[in-house]
Coordinates of C-alpha atoms in Angstrom, one line a residue:
X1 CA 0.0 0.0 0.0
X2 CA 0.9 3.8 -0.7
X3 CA 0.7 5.0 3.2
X4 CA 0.6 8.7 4.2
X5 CA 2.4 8.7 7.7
X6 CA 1.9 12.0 9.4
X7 CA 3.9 12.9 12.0
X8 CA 5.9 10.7 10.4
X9 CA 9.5 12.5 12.0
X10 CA 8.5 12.2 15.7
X11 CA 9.3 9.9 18.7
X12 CA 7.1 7.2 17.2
X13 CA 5.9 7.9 13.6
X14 CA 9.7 7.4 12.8
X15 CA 9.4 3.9 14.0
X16 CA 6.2 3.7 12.4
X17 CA 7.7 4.4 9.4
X18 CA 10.8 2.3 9.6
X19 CA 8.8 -0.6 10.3
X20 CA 6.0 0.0 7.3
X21 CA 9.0 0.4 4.5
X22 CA 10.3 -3.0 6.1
X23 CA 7.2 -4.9 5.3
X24 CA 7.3 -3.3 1.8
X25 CA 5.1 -0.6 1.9
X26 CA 5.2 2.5 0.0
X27 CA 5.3 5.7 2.6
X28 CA 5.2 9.1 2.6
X29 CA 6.0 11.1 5.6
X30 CA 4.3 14.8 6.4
X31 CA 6.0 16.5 9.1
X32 CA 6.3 20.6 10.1
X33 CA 9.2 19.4 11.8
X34 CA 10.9 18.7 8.3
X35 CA 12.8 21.3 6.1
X36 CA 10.1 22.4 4.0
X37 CA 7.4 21.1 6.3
X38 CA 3.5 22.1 6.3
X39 CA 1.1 22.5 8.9
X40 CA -1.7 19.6 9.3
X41 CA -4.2 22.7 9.2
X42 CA -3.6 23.6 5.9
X43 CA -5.9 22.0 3.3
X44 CA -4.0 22.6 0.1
X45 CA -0.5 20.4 1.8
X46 CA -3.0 18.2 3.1
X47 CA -4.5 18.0 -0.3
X48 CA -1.0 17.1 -1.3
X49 CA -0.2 14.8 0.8
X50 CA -3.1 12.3 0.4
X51 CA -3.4 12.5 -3.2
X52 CA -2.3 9.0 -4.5
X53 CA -2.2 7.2 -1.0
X54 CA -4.3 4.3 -0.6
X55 CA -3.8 4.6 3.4
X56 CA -3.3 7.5 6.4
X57 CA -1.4 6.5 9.8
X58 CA -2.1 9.5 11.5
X59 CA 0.2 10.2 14.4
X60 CA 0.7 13.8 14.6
X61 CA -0.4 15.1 17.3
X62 CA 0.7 17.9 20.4
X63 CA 1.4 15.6 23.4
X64 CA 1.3 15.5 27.2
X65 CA -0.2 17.4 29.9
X66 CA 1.3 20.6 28.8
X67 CA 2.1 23.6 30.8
X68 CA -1.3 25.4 31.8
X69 CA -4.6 25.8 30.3
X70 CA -3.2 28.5 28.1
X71 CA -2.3 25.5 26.3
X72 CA -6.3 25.3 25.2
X73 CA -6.3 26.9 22.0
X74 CA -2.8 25.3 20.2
X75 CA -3.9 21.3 21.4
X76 CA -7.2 21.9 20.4
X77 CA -5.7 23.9 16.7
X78 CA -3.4 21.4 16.4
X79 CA -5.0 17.9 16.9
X80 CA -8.3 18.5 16.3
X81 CA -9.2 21.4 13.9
X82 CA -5.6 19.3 12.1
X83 CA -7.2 16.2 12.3
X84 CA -10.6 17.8 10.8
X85 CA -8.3 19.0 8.0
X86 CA -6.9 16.1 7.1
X87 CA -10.5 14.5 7.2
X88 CA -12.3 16.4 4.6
X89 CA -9.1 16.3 2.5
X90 CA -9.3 12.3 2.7
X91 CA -13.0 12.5 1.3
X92 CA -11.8 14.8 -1.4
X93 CA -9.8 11.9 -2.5
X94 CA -11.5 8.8 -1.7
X95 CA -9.1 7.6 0.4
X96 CA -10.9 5.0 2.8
X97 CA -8.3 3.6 5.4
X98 CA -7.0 5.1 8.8
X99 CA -5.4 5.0 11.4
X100 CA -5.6 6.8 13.8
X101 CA -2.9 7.6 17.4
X102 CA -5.5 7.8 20.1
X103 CA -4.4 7.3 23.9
X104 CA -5.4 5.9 26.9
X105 CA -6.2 9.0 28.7
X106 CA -9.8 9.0 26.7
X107 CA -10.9 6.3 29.9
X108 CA -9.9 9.2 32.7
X109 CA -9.0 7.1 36.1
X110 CA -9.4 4.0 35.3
X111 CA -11.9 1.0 36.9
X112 CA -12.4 0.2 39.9
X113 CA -14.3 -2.3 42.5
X114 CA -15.8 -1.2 45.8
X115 CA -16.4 -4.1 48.2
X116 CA -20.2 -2.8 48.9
X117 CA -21.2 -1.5 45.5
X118 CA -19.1 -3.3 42.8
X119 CA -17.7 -1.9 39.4
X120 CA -17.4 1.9 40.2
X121 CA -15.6 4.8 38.2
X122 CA -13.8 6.7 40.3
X123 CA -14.3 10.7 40.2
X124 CA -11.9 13.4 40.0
X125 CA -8.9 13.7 42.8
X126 CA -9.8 16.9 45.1
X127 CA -6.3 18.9 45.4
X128 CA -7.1 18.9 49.3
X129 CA -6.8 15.4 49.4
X130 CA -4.0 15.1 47.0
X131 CA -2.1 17.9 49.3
X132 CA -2.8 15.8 52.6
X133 CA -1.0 12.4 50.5
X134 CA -4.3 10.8 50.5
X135 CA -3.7 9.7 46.2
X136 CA -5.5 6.6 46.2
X137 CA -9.4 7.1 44.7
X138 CA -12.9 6.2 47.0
X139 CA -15.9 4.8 46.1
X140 CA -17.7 8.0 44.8
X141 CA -20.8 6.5 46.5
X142 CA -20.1 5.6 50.0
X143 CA -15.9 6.8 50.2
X144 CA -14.8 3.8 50.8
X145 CA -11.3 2.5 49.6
X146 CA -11.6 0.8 46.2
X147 CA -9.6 -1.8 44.2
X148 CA -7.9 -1.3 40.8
X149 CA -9.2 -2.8 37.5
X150 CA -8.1 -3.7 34.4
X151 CA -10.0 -1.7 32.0
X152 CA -10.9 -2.7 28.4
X153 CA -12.8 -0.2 25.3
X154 CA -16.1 -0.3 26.4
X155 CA -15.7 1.3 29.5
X156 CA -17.3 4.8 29.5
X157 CA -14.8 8.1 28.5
X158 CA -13.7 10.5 30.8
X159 CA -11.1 13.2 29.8
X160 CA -9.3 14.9 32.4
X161 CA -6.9 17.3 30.7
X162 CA -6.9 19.5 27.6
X163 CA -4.7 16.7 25.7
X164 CA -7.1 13.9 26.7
X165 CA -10.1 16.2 25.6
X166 CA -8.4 16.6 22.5
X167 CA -8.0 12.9 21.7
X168 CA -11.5 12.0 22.5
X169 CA -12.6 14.3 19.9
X170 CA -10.4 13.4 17.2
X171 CA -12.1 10.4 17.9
X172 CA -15.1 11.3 17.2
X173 CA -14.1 13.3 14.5
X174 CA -12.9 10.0 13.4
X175 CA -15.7 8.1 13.8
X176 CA -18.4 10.8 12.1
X177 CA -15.8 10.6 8.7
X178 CA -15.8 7.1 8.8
X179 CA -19.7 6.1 9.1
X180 CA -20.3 9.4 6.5
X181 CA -17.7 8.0 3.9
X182 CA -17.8 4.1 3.8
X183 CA -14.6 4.4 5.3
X184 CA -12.5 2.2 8.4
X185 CA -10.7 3.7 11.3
X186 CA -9.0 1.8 14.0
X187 CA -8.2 3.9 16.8
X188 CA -5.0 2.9 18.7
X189 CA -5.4 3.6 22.6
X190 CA -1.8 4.0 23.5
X191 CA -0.7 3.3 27.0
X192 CA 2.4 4.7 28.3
X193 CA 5.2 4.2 25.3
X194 CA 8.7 4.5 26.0
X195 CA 12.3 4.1 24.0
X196 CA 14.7 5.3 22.2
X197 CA 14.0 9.0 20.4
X198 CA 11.7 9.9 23.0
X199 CA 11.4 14.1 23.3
X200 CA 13.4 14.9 27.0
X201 CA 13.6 18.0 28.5
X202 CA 10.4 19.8 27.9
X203 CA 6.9 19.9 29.8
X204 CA 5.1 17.6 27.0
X205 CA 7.8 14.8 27.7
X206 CA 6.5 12.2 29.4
X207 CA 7.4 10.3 32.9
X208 CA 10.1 7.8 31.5
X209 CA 12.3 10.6 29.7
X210 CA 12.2 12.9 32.7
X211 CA 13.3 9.9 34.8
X212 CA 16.0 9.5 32.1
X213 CA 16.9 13.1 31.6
X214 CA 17.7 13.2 35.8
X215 CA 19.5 10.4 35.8
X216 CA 21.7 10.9 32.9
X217 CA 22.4 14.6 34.5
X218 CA 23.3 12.7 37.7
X219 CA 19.9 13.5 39.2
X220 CA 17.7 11.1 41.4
X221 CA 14.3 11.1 39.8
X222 CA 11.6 12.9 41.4
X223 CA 8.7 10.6 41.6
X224 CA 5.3 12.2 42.3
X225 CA 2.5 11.4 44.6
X226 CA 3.9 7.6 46.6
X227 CA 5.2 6.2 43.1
X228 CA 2.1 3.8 43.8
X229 CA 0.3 5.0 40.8
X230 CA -0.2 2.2 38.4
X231 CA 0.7 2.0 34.5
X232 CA 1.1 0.1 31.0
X233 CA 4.1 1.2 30.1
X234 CA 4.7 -0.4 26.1
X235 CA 7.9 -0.5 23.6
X236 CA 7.4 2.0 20.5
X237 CA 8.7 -0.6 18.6
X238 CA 5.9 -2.7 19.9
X239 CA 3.6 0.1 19.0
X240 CA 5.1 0.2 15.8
X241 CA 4.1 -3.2 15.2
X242 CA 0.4 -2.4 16.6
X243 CA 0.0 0.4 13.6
X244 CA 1.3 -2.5 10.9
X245 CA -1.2 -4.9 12.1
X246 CA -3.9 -2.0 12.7
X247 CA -3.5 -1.3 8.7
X248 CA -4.5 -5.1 7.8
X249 CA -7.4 -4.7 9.4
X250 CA -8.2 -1.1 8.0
X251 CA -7.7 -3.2 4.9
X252 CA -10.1 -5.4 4.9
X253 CA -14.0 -4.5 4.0
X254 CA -15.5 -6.8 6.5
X255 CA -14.3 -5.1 9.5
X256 CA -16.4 -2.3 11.5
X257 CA -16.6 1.4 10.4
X258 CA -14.7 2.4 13.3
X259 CA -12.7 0.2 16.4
X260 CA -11.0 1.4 19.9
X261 CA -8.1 -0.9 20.7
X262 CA -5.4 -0.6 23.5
X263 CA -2.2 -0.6 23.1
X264 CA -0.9 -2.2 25.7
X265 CA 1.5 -5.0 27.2
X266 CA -0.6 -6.4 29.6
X267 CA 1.6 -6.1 32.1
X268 CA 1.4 -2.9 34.1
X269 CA 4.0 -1.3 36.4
X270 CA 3.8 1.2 39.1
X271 CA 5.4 5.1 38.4
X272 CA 8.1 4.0 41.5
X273 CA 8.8 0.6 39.7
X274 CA 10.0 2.4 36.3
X275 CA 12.3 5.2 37.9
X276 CA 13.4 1.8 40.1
X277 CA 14.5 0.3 37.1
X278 CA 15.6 3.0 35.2
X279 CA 18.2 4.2 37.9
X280 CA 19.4 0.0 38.4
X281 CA 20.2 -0.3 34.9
X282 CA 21.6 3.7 34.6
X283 CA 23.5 2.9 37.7
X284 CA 22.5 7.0 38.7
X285 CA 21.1 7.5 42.4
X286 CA 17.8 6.2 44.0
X287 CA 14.5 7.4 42.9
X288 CA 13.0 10.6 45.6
X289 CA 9.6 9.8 46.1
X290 CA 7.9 13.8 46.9
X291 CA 4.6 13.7 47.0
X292 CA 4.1 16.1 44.7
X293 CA 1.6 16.1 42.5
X294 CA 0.1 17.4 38.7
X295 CA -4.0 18.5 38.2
X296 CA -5.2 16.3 35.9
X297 CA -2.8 13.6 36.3
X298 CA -5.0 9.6 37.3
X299 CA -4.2 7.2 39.7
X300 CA -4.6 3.8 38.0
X301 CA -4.8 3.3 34.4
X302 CA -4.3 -0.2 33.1
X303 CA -5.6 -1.9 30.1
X304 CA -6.5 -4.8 28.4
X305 CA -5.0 -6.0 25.8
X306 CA -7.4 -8.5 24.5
X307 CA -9.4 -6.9 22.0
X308 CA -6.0 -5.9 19.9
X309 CA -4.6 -9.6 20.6
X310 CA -8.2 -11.3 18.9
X311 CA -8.8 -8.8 16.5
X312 CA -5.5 -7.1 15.1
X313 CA -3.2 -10.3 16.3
X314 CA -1.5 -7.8 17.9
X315 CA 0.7 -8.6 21.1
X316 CA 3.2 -6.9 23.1
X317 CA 6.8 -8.5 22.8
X318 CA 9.8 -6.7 24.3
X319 CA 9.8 -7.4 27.7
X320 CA 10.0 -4.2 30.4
X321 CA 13.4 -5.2 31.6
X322 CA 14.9 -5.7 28.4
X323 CA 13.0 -2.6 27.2
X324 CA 14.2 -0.2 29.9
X325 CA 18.0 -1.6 29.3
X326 CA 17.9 -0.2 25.7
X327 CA 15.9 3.0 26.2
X328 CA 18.4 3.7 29.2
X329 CA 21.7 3.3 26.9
X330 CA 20.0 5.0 23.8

C-alpha cells in the first residue's frame, strides 16, 4: 500500500515508518518538523499529501499534559481542527483507510471495584486530598477504599486534561468521517510508550524521559504522589508493530466502520517501579519519592490488551526489563 504517515518525524511515527518500509510498503511522511514542512491545518499540503495514497497513519499530534490551560487553544488547533483538516481532505480523495494515534487518557481514572457496591468509576482527585498524600481514589458513593481494575474499550470516556479532551474528539471526528464516507478507522489507545528517540527536557515529555533526563544529569528522579500510581508502560517498537497490524485490518471490507483498541503490554508497572529500574540499569542515584503532585494527572490506568490480541493479532513482545536496558543506553 501507498501509506501517508503524518507525524511521520517524531518519537514514534519514525518507527512507524521504519517498520511499514520494512514490510514493503510504499510511505510518505508529512512533518512541520521537516525542512520544508507544512502545517496539518492547511488544506492545500494536506490535499498534497493524500493524493495518490491508498492509506493514512495518523500520528501527529501535540502531546502530554502541557504547561497550563493557556495550552487550550494550540492542542485543540493542532490535533483537532488538524485532524478535521486532514478529514475532509481524505474525502476529497477517496481515500478510505486510517489509522488513527489515540491514547489511553480518553478512559480518565481507570476501573475500579468497591467491596459494597461493585464496578465503580472513580471521580476526580480533590487537590485537598491530594495535598494531605491521600492519592488513592474512593468509592464515589459511600468513600470507601476501592480496588484497581483492568479496563478494556467499552468502559465509558472520561477526559481529564486538555490533551485527553483533544483525543477523545479526534475520535469522534474520526468516527463521524468514517460512518459518513464508507470508510475504516481503528483507533490505537496508547498506553504509556517509552524508547529510544523519545522528546526529553520539555513539559510535554512524558514520565520515562524525565526519569532519564535526571538520571543521565546525575539526578535522582523525582517521583510524584507515593510512586504507587499504576501504568502500562509499552515499547514504541511494539507500537510500531500495533499500527502495521492496525493497517490489515483497516484493509479489509468486512471489519467495522470504526474500532478502539489498547495498546498495551498487559503487564502494568507502578510510576516508582519504572524510575526503580531506570536508575538499576543507569546505575545513577535512587528514585525521591515527593509527594508532589500534577492537576489532571490519574491514579490507576491499566488496560486490556485482549481486543488488539483477537482482532488485530497484535501482542506486546519486548519485555519491560529488556525494554528499559535499551531506552536507558540510547
Amino acid at each position: 500500500m501507498k501509506v501517508l504517515v503524518t507525524g511521520g518525524a517524531g518519537f514514534i511515527g519514525r518507527s512507524v515508518v521504519d517498520l511499514l518500509t520494512a514490510s514493503g510498503h510504499d510511505v510518505r511522511v508529512f512533518d512541520r518538523a521537516l525542512p520544508g514542512g507544512a502545517d496539518l491545518r492547511d488544506p492545500a499540503a494536506m490535499d498534497r499529501a493524500v493524493s495518490g495514497v491508498d492509506a493514512v497513519v495518523h500520528q501527529a499530534a501535540m502531546v502530554g499534559l502541557g504547561v497550563d490551560l493557556q495550552d487550550l487553544p494550540e492542542y485543540a488547533g493542532c490535533n483537532d481542527l488538524g485532524t478535521a483538516v486532514l478529514l475532509a481532505a481524505m474525502a476529497r480523495h477517496g481515500v478510505r483507510r486510517l489509522v488513527l494515534a489515540s491514547s489511553m487518557v480518553v478512559y480518565g481514572d481507570g476501573a475500579y471495584t468497591c467491596l459494597e457496591h461493585g464496578p465503580v468509576r472513580a471521580g476526580v482527585r480533590h487537590e485537598q486530598d491530594l495535598s494531605a498524600g491521600l492519592f488513592e481514589p474512593t468509592c464515589p458513593r459511600c468513600g470507601a477504599g476501592v480496588t484497581p481494575e483492568v479496563i478494556d474499550e467499552d468502559a465509558a470516556l472520561d477526559p481529564r486534561s486538555v490533551y485527553a479532551a483533544t483525543k477523545l474528539a479526534q475520535e469522534h471526528l474520526a468516527a463521524a468521517w468514517a460512518h459518513a464516507s464508507g470508510s475504516r478507522c481503528a483507533a490505537l489507545r496508547y498506553h504509556n510508550v517509552y524508547g529510544p528517540g523519545m522528546p526529553r527536557d520539555t513539559p510535554y515529555a512524558g514520565v520515562a524521559a524525565l526519569f532519564r533526563s535526571a538520571l543521565a544529569a546525575g539526578r535522582a528522579p523525582q517521583v510524584f504522589e507515593d510512586g504507587g500510581q499504576r501504568r502500562d508502560f509499552v515499547h514504541v517498537r511494539d507500537v510500531a508493530a500495533a499500527n502495521l497490524a492496525a493497517l490489515s485490518w483497516v484493509d479489509d471490507p468486512a471489519t467495522a466502520s470504526f474500532r478502539a483498541f489498547n495498546i498495551a503490554s498487559g503487564a502494568p508497572r507502578t510510576v516508582g517501579d519504572l524510575a526503580i529500574a531506570l536508575a538499576g540499569v543507569m546505575a545513577g542515584p535512587d528514585p525521591v519519592v515527593t509527594g508532589q503532585f500534577r492537576a489532571g494527572d490519574v491514579r490507576h490506568i491499566v488496560a486490556s490488551p485482549a481486543r488488539a490480541g483477537t482482532e488485530l493479532g497484535f501482542t506486546a513482545a519486548v519485555p519491560f526489563e529488556e525494554g528499559m536496558a535499551e531506552f536507558a543506553a540510547a
